Amino acid sequence: MNDKIKIAAVVVTYNRIELLKQCIDSLRNQSHKLDEIFIINNSSSDGTLEWLNQQNDLTIITQENSGSAGGQYTGIKTAYEKGYDWVWCIDTDIIFDTEALNNMVNSQYFLLISTGFLSSTIFFRDGNLAYLNIPELDKPYDLLNSLSVEKSVPVLSASFGSLLINKKVIRHVGYPSKDFFIWGEDAEYTLRIIRNGYKGYMVLNSKAVHECGENNPKTFLKLKTNDPKFRYGVRNMVYVAILRNQIVHGSRLRGYLSGLAFVLRLYKDYKNYHKSFAPG
């Protein structure tokens, strides 16, 4: 029955042509074949569009650079309107094992009505888990029970590194918020899915590698405060902290306090990081 379910992949890219080629190759080589691969090109200027136009098995959409959030918005909306049952949202720098999609499709949660999304287990190239793609875990009992008897772990949020979403969720919850642009847009979207009564799972045997520059949970500390990525990151993660606490603890006040605590921790970490590189 799973063979009759139509699945489309959505890959958002911006000036990462070599990684894009590797990502697409890994999608072409999936043992469970995709019905369509959408490439959302955020106006790349590195020859991406020229290369894409030479491919005959991709659906290409070029738009102004609207970040990961705007790219996934376009891709998910397009795939949903074309009638796909599931949409597999992907970052350009993720390289998949050939069984990644097959293992999600054959997960015991794939056909459950309560399932909102599934995600892969994403590693850094050295074999350790990729910090940027570690999902937020759900209740301790559910986690330990899943580790004991299943191959999936319940999660509260997950990344667009590898996120498989059911069409019923898109119909109910809508699309990612384009205003997020980059960083935290996937956490907000998956938390919103959870808030609407669905469940999320990380499928442990669905594996991929994140070909990012370094495996560092605080990469944006290196950015200057006037960098748009820094501003988006701080604003978005404060919003996510508030949303997460409202969902988990049912407290708006706790959410705002959590957002404030995030800003204070960030200020301290940012100050210490740049102090360590100061001359003298």
mmCIF file of C-alpha atoms in Angstrom:
data_model
loop_
_atom_site.group_PDB
_atom_site.id
_atom_site.type_symbol
_atom_site.label_atom_id
_atom_site.label_comp_id
_atom_site.label_asym_id
_atom_site.label_seq_id
_atom_site.Cartn_x
_atom_site.Cartn_y
_atom_site.Cartn_z
ATOM 1 C CA MET A 1 0.000 0.000 0.000
ATOM 2 C CA ASN A 2 2.884 2.377 0.744
ATOM 3 C CA ASP A 3 3.988 2.061 -2.890
ATOM 4 C CA LYS A 4 0.780 3.830 -3.984
ATOM 5 C CA ILE A 5 1.411 6.844 -1.779
ATOM 6 C CA LYS A 6 2.789 9.795 -3.722
ATOM 7 C CA ILE A 7 5.787 11.570 -2.186
ATOM 8 C CA ALA A 8 7.533 14.703 -3.429
ATOM 9 C CA ALA A 9 10.823 16.127 -2.187
ATOM 10 C CA VAL A 10 11.387 19.858 -1.739
ATOM 11 C CA VAL A 11 15.002 21.083 -1.724
ATOM 12 C CA VAL A 12 15.698 24.758 -1.036
ATOM 13 C CA THR A 13 19.020 26.086 -2.314
ATOM 14 C CA TYR A 14 21.038 29.275 -2.454
ATOM 15 C CA ASN A 15 24.577 29.392 -3.897
ATOM 16 C CA ARG A 16 25.574 25.840 -2.955
ATOM 17 C CA ILE A 17 25.807 24.189 -6.326
ATOM 18 C CA GLU A 18 28.265 21.397 -5.435
ATOM 19 C CA LEU A 19 26.356 20.390 -2.309
ATOM 20 C CA LEU A 20 23.104 20.607 -4.265
ATOM 21 C CA LYS A 21 24.469 18.111 -6.811
ATOM 22 C CA GLN A 22 25.367 15.661 -4.032
ATOM 23 C CA CYS A 23 22.005 16.102 -2.339
ATOM 24 C CA ILE A 24 20.096 15.489 -5.575
ATOM 25 C CA ASP A 25 22.189 12.424 -6.388
ATOM 26 C CA SER A 26 21.313 10.971 -2.975
ATOM 27 C CA LEU A 27 17.615 11.607 -3.676
ATOM 28 C CA ARG A 28 17.834 9.983 -7.091
ATOM 29 C CA ASN A 29 19.413 6.922 -5.491
ATOM 30 C CA GLN A 30 16.702 6.344 -2.872
ATOM 31 C CA SER A 31 15.459 2.750 -2.839
ATOM 32 C CA HIS A 32 11.930 4.101 -2.377
ATOM 33 C CA LYS A 33 11.612 6.236 -5.480
ATOM 34 C CA LEU A 34 10.278 9.767 -5.267
ATOM 35 C CA ASP A 35 7.428 10.849 -7.527
ATOM 36 C CA GLU A 36 8.851 14.338 -8.044
ATOM 37 C CA ILE A 37 11.769 16.480 -6.861
ATOM 38 C CA PHE A 38 11.119 20.204 -6.523
ATOM 39 C CA ILE A 39 14.145 22.512 -6.403
ATOM 40 C CA ILE A 40 13.387 25.949 -4.980
ATOM 41 C CA ASN A 41 16.205 28.160 -6.220
ATOM 42 C CA ASN A 42 16.446 31.340 -4.142
ATOM 43 C CA SER A 43 18.039 33.314 -7.010
ATOM 44 C CA SER A 44 21.458 31.651 -6.753
ATOM 45 C CA SER A 45 24.281 33.419 -8.616
ATOM 46 C CA ASP A 46 26.849 30.595 -8.703
ATOM 47 C CA GLY A 47 25.680 28.768 -11.836
ATOM 48 C CA THR A 48 22.991 26.787 -10.023
ATOM 49 C CA LEU A 49 20.180 27.709 -12.409
ATOM 50 C CA GLU A 50 22.280 26.941 -15.487
ATOM 51 C CA TRP A 51 23.077 23.486 -14.125
ATOM 52 C CA LEU A 52 19.492 22.848 -13.043
ATOM 53 C CA ASN A 53 18.220 23.698 -16.520
ATOM 54 C CA GLN A 54 20.331 20.833 -17.886
ATOM 55 C CA GLN A 55 18.537 18.275 -15.679
ATOM 56 C CA ASN A 56 15.446 16.540 -17.040
ATOM 57 C CA ASP A 57 14.084 14.950 -13.857
ATOM 58 C CA LEU A 58 13.694 18.019 -11.636
ATOM 59 C CA THR A 59 10.931 20.598 -11.232
ATOM 60 C CA ILE A 60 12.639 23.969 -10.856
ATOM 61 C CA ILE A 61 11.147 27.063 -9.267
ATOM 62 C CA THR A 62 13.317 30.187 -9.142
ATOM 63 C CA GLN A 63 12.260 33.027 -6.863
ATOM 64 C CA GLU A 64 13.836 35.963 -5.063
ATOM 65 C CA ASN A 65 15.911 34.951 -2.062
ATOM 66 C CA SER A 66 13.399 34.453 0.726
ATOM 67 C CA GLY A 67 15.514 32.200 2.911
ATOM 68 C CA SER A 68 14.760 28.661 4.002
ATOM 69 C CA ALA A 69 11.355 29.713 5.319
ATOM 70 C CA GLY A 70 10.226 31.318 2.062
ATOM 71 C CA GLY A 71 11.710 28.507 0.002
ATOM 72 C CA GLN A 72 9.971 25.775 1.974
ATOM 73 C CA TYR A 73 6.748 27.793 1.912
ATOM 74 C CA THR A 74 6.829 27.801 -1.890
ATOM 75 C CA GLY A 75 7.844 24.161 -2.179
ATOM 76 C CA ILE A 76 5.351 22.773 0.328
ATOM 77 C CA LYS A 77 2.521 24.848 -1.134
ATOM 78 C CA THR A 78 3.345 23.721 -4.674
ATOM 79 C CA ALA A 79 3.592 20.031 -3.750
ATOM 80 C CA TYR A 80 0.393 20.188 -1.696
ATOM 81 C CA GLU A 81 -1.546 21.850 -4.496
ATOM 82 C CA LYS A 82 -0.331 19.141 -6.899
ATOM 83 C CA GLY A 83 -1.926 16.532 -4.654
ATOM 84 C CA TYR A 84 1.039 14.776 -3.051
ATOM 85 C CA ASP A 85 0.308 12.644 0.018
ATOM 86 C CA TRP A 86 3.590 13.466 1.738
ATOM 87 C CA VAL A 87 6.137 16.250 1.254
ATOM 88 C CA TRP A 88 9.793 15.613 2.151
ATOM 89 C CA CYS A 89 11.418 18.955 3.086
ATOM 90 C CA ILE A 90 15.195 19.025 2.697
ATOM 91 C CA ASP A 91 18.175 21.361 3.117
ATOM 92 C CA THR A 92 20.724 21.553 0.300
ATOM 93 C CA ASP A 93 23.655 20.300 2.378
ATOM 94 C CA ILE A 94 22.039 17.019 3.494
ATOM 95 C CA ILE A 95 23.266 13.805 1.863
ATOM 96 C CA PHE A 96 21.016 10.784 2.380
ATOM 97 C CA ASP A 97 21.623 7.091 2.849
ATOM 98 C CA THR A 98 19.869 5.119 0.106
ATOM 99 C CA GLU A 99 17.365 3.686 2.615
ATOM 100 C CA ALA A 100 16.527 6.996 4.320
ATOM 101 C CA LEU A 101 13.099 7.484 2.743
ATOM 102 C CA ASN A 102 12.275 3.785 2.660
ATOM 103 C CA ASN A 103 12.838 3.473 6.407
ATOM 104 C CA MET A 104 10.550 6.429 7.122
ATOM 105 C CA VAL A 105 7.853 5.033 4.844
ATOM 106 C CA ASN A 106 8.093 1.656 6.585
ATOM 107 C CA SER A 107 8.066 3.141 10.077
ATOM 108 C CA GLN A 108 5.151 1.973 12.205
ATOM 109 C CA TYR A 109 4.111 5.613 12.551
ATOM 110 C CA PHE A 110 3.938 6.414 8.846
ATOM 111 C CA LEU A 111 0.248 5.608 8.381
ATOM 112 C CA LEU A 112 -1.041 6.563 11.824
ATOM 113 C CA ILE A 113 -3.681 9.302 11.753
ATOM 114 C CA SER A 114 -1.961 11.038 14.668
ATOM 115 C CA THR A 115 1.402 11.332 12.903
ATOM 116 C CA GLY A 116 2.165 14.845 11.733
ATOM 117 C CA PHE A 117 5.770 14.503 10.675
ATOM 118 C CA LEU A 118 8.746 12.159 10.578
ATOM 119 C CA SER A 119 12.391 13.178 10.511
ATOM 120 C CA SER A 120 15.672 11.436 9.777
ATOM 121 C CA THR A 121 18.616 10.966 12.112
ATOM 122 C CA ILE A 122 21.247 13.364 10.793
ATOM 123 C CA PHE A 123 24.965 13.005 11.491
ATOM 124 C CA PHE A 124 28.006 15.188 10.978
ATOM 125 C CA ARG A 125 30.647 13.811 8.637
ATOM 126 C CA ASP A 126 32.696 12.485 11.605
ATOM 127 C CA GLY A 127 29.875 10.170 12.658
ATOM 128 C CA ASN A 128 28.603 12.260 15.569
ATOM 129 C CA LEU A 129 25.080 13.649 15.554
ATOM 130 C CA ALA A 130 24.771 17.013 13.815
ATOM 131 C CA TYR A 131 24.016 19.670 16.432
ATOM 132 C CA LEU A 132 21.964 21.792 14.049
ATOM 133 C CA ASN A 133 19.593 18.906 13.319
ATOM 134 C CA ILE A 134 19.031 17.451 16.784
ATOM 135 C CA PRO A 135 15.276 17.521 17.447
ATOM 136 C CA GLU A 136 13.739 18.489 20.750
ATOM 137 C CA LEU A 137 12.734 15.315 22.531
ATOM 138 C CA ASP A 138 9.331 14.594 24.021
ATOM 139 C CA LYS A 139 8.453 13.126 27.424
ATOM 140 C CA PRO A 140 11.151 10.958 29.109
ATOM 141 C CA TYR A 141 8.894 7.893 29.437
ATOM 142 C CA ASP A 142 7.927 7.957 25.775
ATOM 143 C CA LEU A 143 11.558 8.436 24.810
ATOM 144 C CA LEU A 144 12.883 5.517 26.856
ATOM 145 C CA ASN A 145 10.003 3.272 25.811
ATOM 146 C CA SER A 146 10.680 4.047 22.146
ATOM 147 C CA LEU A 147 14.387 3.338 22.516
ATOM 148 C CA SER A 148 13.542 0.011 24.137
ATOM 149 C CA VAL A 149 11.044 -1.411 21.671
ATOM 150 C CA GLU A 150 10.937 0.733 18.534
ATOM 151 C CA LYS A 151 13.159 2.393 15.936
ATOM 152 C CA SER A 152 11.660 5.851 16.317
ATOM 153 C CA VAL A 153 11.793 8.528 18.997
ATOM 154 C CA PRO A 154 8.939 10.964 19.767
ATOM 155 C CA VAL A 155 9.994 14.591 19.284
ATOM 156 C CA LEU A 156 8.457 18.028 19.760
ATOM 157 C CA SER A 157 10.270 19.729 16.900
ATOM 158 C CA ALA A 158 12.621 18.875 14.053
ATOM 159 C CA SER A 159 14.637 20.547 11.306
ATOM 160 C CA PHE A 160 14.135 21.022 7.582
ATOM 161 C CA GLY A 161 17.262 18.906 7.132
ATOM 162 C CA SER A 162 14.873 16.004 6.585
ATOM 163 C CA LEU A 163 11.223 16.492 7.433
ATOM 164 C CA LEU A 164 8.457 14.312 5.992
ATOM 165 C CA ILE A 165 5.034 15.962 6.350
ATOM 166 C CA ASN A 166 1.591 14.517 5.687
ATOM 167 C CA LYS A 167 -0.837 16.436 3.466
ATOM 168 C CA LYS A 168 -3.538 16.391 6.150
ATOM 169 C CA VAL A 169 -1.180 18.388 8.367
ATOM 170 C CA ILE A 170 -0.567 20.945 5.646
ATOM 171 C CA ARG A 171 -4.316 21.255 5.095
ATOM 172 C CA HIS A 172 -4.892 21.751 8.831
ATOM 173 C CA VAL A 173 -1.834 23.735 9.929
ATOM 174 C CA GLY A 174 -0.841 25.576 6.772
ATOM 175 C CA TYR A 175 2.669 26.461 5.639
ATOM 176 C CA PRO A 176 5.892 27.682 7.285
ATOM 177 C CA SER A 177 5.987 31.356 8.223
ATOM 178 C CA LYS A 178 7.816 33.237 5.449
ATOM 179 C CA ASP A 179 8.628 36.042 7.906
ATOM 180 C CA PHE A 180 11.100 33.780 9.730
ATOM 181 C CA PHE A 181 13.417 33.803 6.679
ATOM 182 C CA ILE A 182 16.160 31.646 8.264
ATOM 183 C CA TRP A 183 16.931 29.880 11.555
ATOM 184 C CA GLY A 184 14.156 28.592 13.749
ATOM 185 C CA GLU A 185 11.589 28.466 10.942
ATOM 186 C CA ASP A 186 11.520 24.662 11.062
ATOM 187 C CA ALA A 187 11.220 24.565 14.861
ATOM 188 C CA GLU A 188 8.293 27.004 14.724
ATOM 189 C CA TYR A 189 6.552 24.992 12.010
ATOM 190 C CA THR A 190 6.929 21.609 13.693
ATOM 191 C CA LEU A 191 5.954 23.011 17.099
ATOM 192 C CA ARG A 192 2.860 24.464 15.444
ATOM 193 C CA ILE A 193 2.081 20.992 14.094
ATOM 194 C CA ILE A 194 2.414 19.545 17.606
ATOM 195 C CA ARG A 195 0.233 22.330 19.044
ATOM 196 C CA ASN A 196 -2.508 21.275 16.628
ATOM 197 C CA GLY A 197 -2.643 17.795 18.136
ATOM 198 C CA TYR A 198 -0.283 15.794 15.909
ATOM 199 C CA LYS A 199 2.760 13.729 16.859
ATOM 200 C CA GLY A 200 6.314 13.890 15.520
ATOM 201 C CA TYR A 201 8.971 11.145 15.399
ATOM 202 C CA MET A 202 12.645 10.849 14.553
ATOM 203 C CA VAL A 203 13.184 7.574 12.677
ATOM 204 C CA LEU A 204 16.498 6.220 13.942
ATOM 205 C CA ASN A 205 17.342 4.083 10.917
ATOM 206 C CA SER A 206 16.595 6.855 8.415
ATOM 207 C CA LYS A 207 20.078 8.312 8.142
ATOM 208 C CA ALA A 208 21.755 11.279 6.494
ATOM 209 C CA VAL A 209 24.916 13.385 6.745
ATOM 210 C CA HIS A 210 24.915 17.163 7.175
ATOM 211 C CA GLU A 211 27.810 18.583 5.151
ATOM 212 C CA CYS A 212 27.981 21.823 7.140
ATOM 213 C CA GLY A 213 31.249 23.635 7.800
ATOM 214 C CA GLU A 214 31.506 22.659 11.462
ATOM 215 C CA ASN A 215 29.500 20.762 14.048
ATOM 216 C CA ASN A 216 28.891 23.622 16.459
ATOM 217 C CA PRO A 217 25.622 24.344 18.316
ATOM 218 C CA LYS A 218 26.443 28.065 18.571
ATOM 219 C CA THR A 219 27.567 28.930 15.057
ATOM 220 C CA PHE A 220 25.786 32.281 14.975
ATOM 221 C CA LEU A 221 27.977 33.580 17.833
ATOM 222 C CA LYS A 222 30.562 34.202 15.111
ATOM 223 C CA LEU A 223 28.254 36.622 13.317
ATOM 224 C CA LYS A 224 28.258 40.357 13.847
ATOM 225 C CA THR A 225 25.184 41.733 15.549
ATOM 226 C CA ASN A 226 24.236 43.739 12.454
ATOM 227 C CA ASP A 227 24.244 40.611 10.282
ATOM 228 C CA PRO A 228 20.665 39.840 9.146
ATOM 229 C CA LYS A 229 21.181 36.172 10.030
ATOM 230 C CA PHE A 230 21.985 37.148 13.611
ATOM 231 C CA ARG A 231 18.897 39.340 13.905
ATOM 232 C CA TYR A 232 16.649 36.699 12.379
ATOM 233 C CA GLY A 233 18.175 34.007 14.561
ATOM 234 C CA VAL A 234 17.705 35.858 17.847
ATOM 235 C CA ARG A 235 14.183 37.037 17.052
ATOM 236 C CA ASN A 236 13.067 33.637 15.784
ATOM 237 C CA MET A 237 14.520 31.630 18.656
ATOM 238 C CA VAL A 238 12.877 33.909 21.223
ATOM 239 C CA TYR A 239 9.547 33.272 19.512
ATOM 240 C CA VAL A 240 10.237 29.521 19.443
ATOM 241 C CA ALA A 241 11.130 29.524 23.170
ATOM 242 C CA ILE A 242 7.821 31.211 23.970
ATOM 243 C CA LEU A 243 5.848 28.819 21.739
ATOM 244 C CA ARG A 244 7.593 25.730 23.142
ATOM 245 C CA ASN A 245 6.773 26.646 26.741
ATOM 246 C CA GLN A 246 3.186 27.411 25.898
ATOM 247 C CA ILE A 247 2.867 23.942 24.365
ATOM 248 C CA VAL A 248 4.793 21.941 26.968
ATOM 249 C CA HIS A 249 3.795 23.810 30.123
ATOM 250 C CA GLY A 250 0.634 25.625 29.064
ATOM 251 C CA SER A 251 2.011 28.881 30.439
ATOM 252 C CA ARG A 252 2.322 32.112 28.503
ATOM 253 C CA LEU A 253 4.258 33.705 31.385
ATOM 254 C CA ARG A 254 6.740 30.844 31.482
ATOM 255 C CA GLY A 255 7.114 31.245 27.739
ATOM 256 C CA TYR A 256 8.058 34.912 28.029
ATOM 257 C CA LEU A 257 10.454 34.169 30.892
ATOM 258 C CA SER A 258 12.056 31.446 28.781
ATOM 259 C CA GLY A 259 12.467 33.892 25.898
ATOM 260 C CA LEU A 260 14.096 36.418 28.224
ATOM 261 C CA ALA A 261 16.410 33.727 29.627
ATOM 262 C CA PHE A 262 17.466 32.821 26.076
ATOM 263 C CA VAL A 263 18.420 36.438 25.330
ATOM 264 C CA LEU A 264 20.415 36.732 28.578
ATOM 265 C CA ARG A 265 22.290 33.468 27.896
ATOM 266 C CA LEU A 266 22.989 34.575 24.366
ATOM 267 C CA TYR A 267 24.331 37.943 25.532
ATOM 268 C CA LYS A 268 26.661 36.208 27.987
ATOM 269 C CA ASP A 269 27.849 33.616 25.449
ATOM 270 C CA TYR A 270 28.319 36.238 22.738
ATOM 271 C CA LYS A 271 30.301 38.513 25.044
ATOM 272 C CA ASN A 272 32.558 35.683 26.259
ATOM 273 C CA TYR A 273 33.098 34.325 22.740
ATOM 274 C CA HIS A 274 34.236 37.641 21.296
ATOM 275 C CA LYS A 275 36.216 38.509 24.415
ATOM 276 C CA SER A 276 38.297 35.356 23.900
ATOM 277 C CA PHE A 277 39.350 36.646 20.469
ATOM 278 C CA ALA A 278 40.076 40.209 21.578
ATOM 279 C CA PRO A 279 43.720 41.316 21.203
ATOM 280 C CA GLY A 280 45.854 41.418 24.324
#
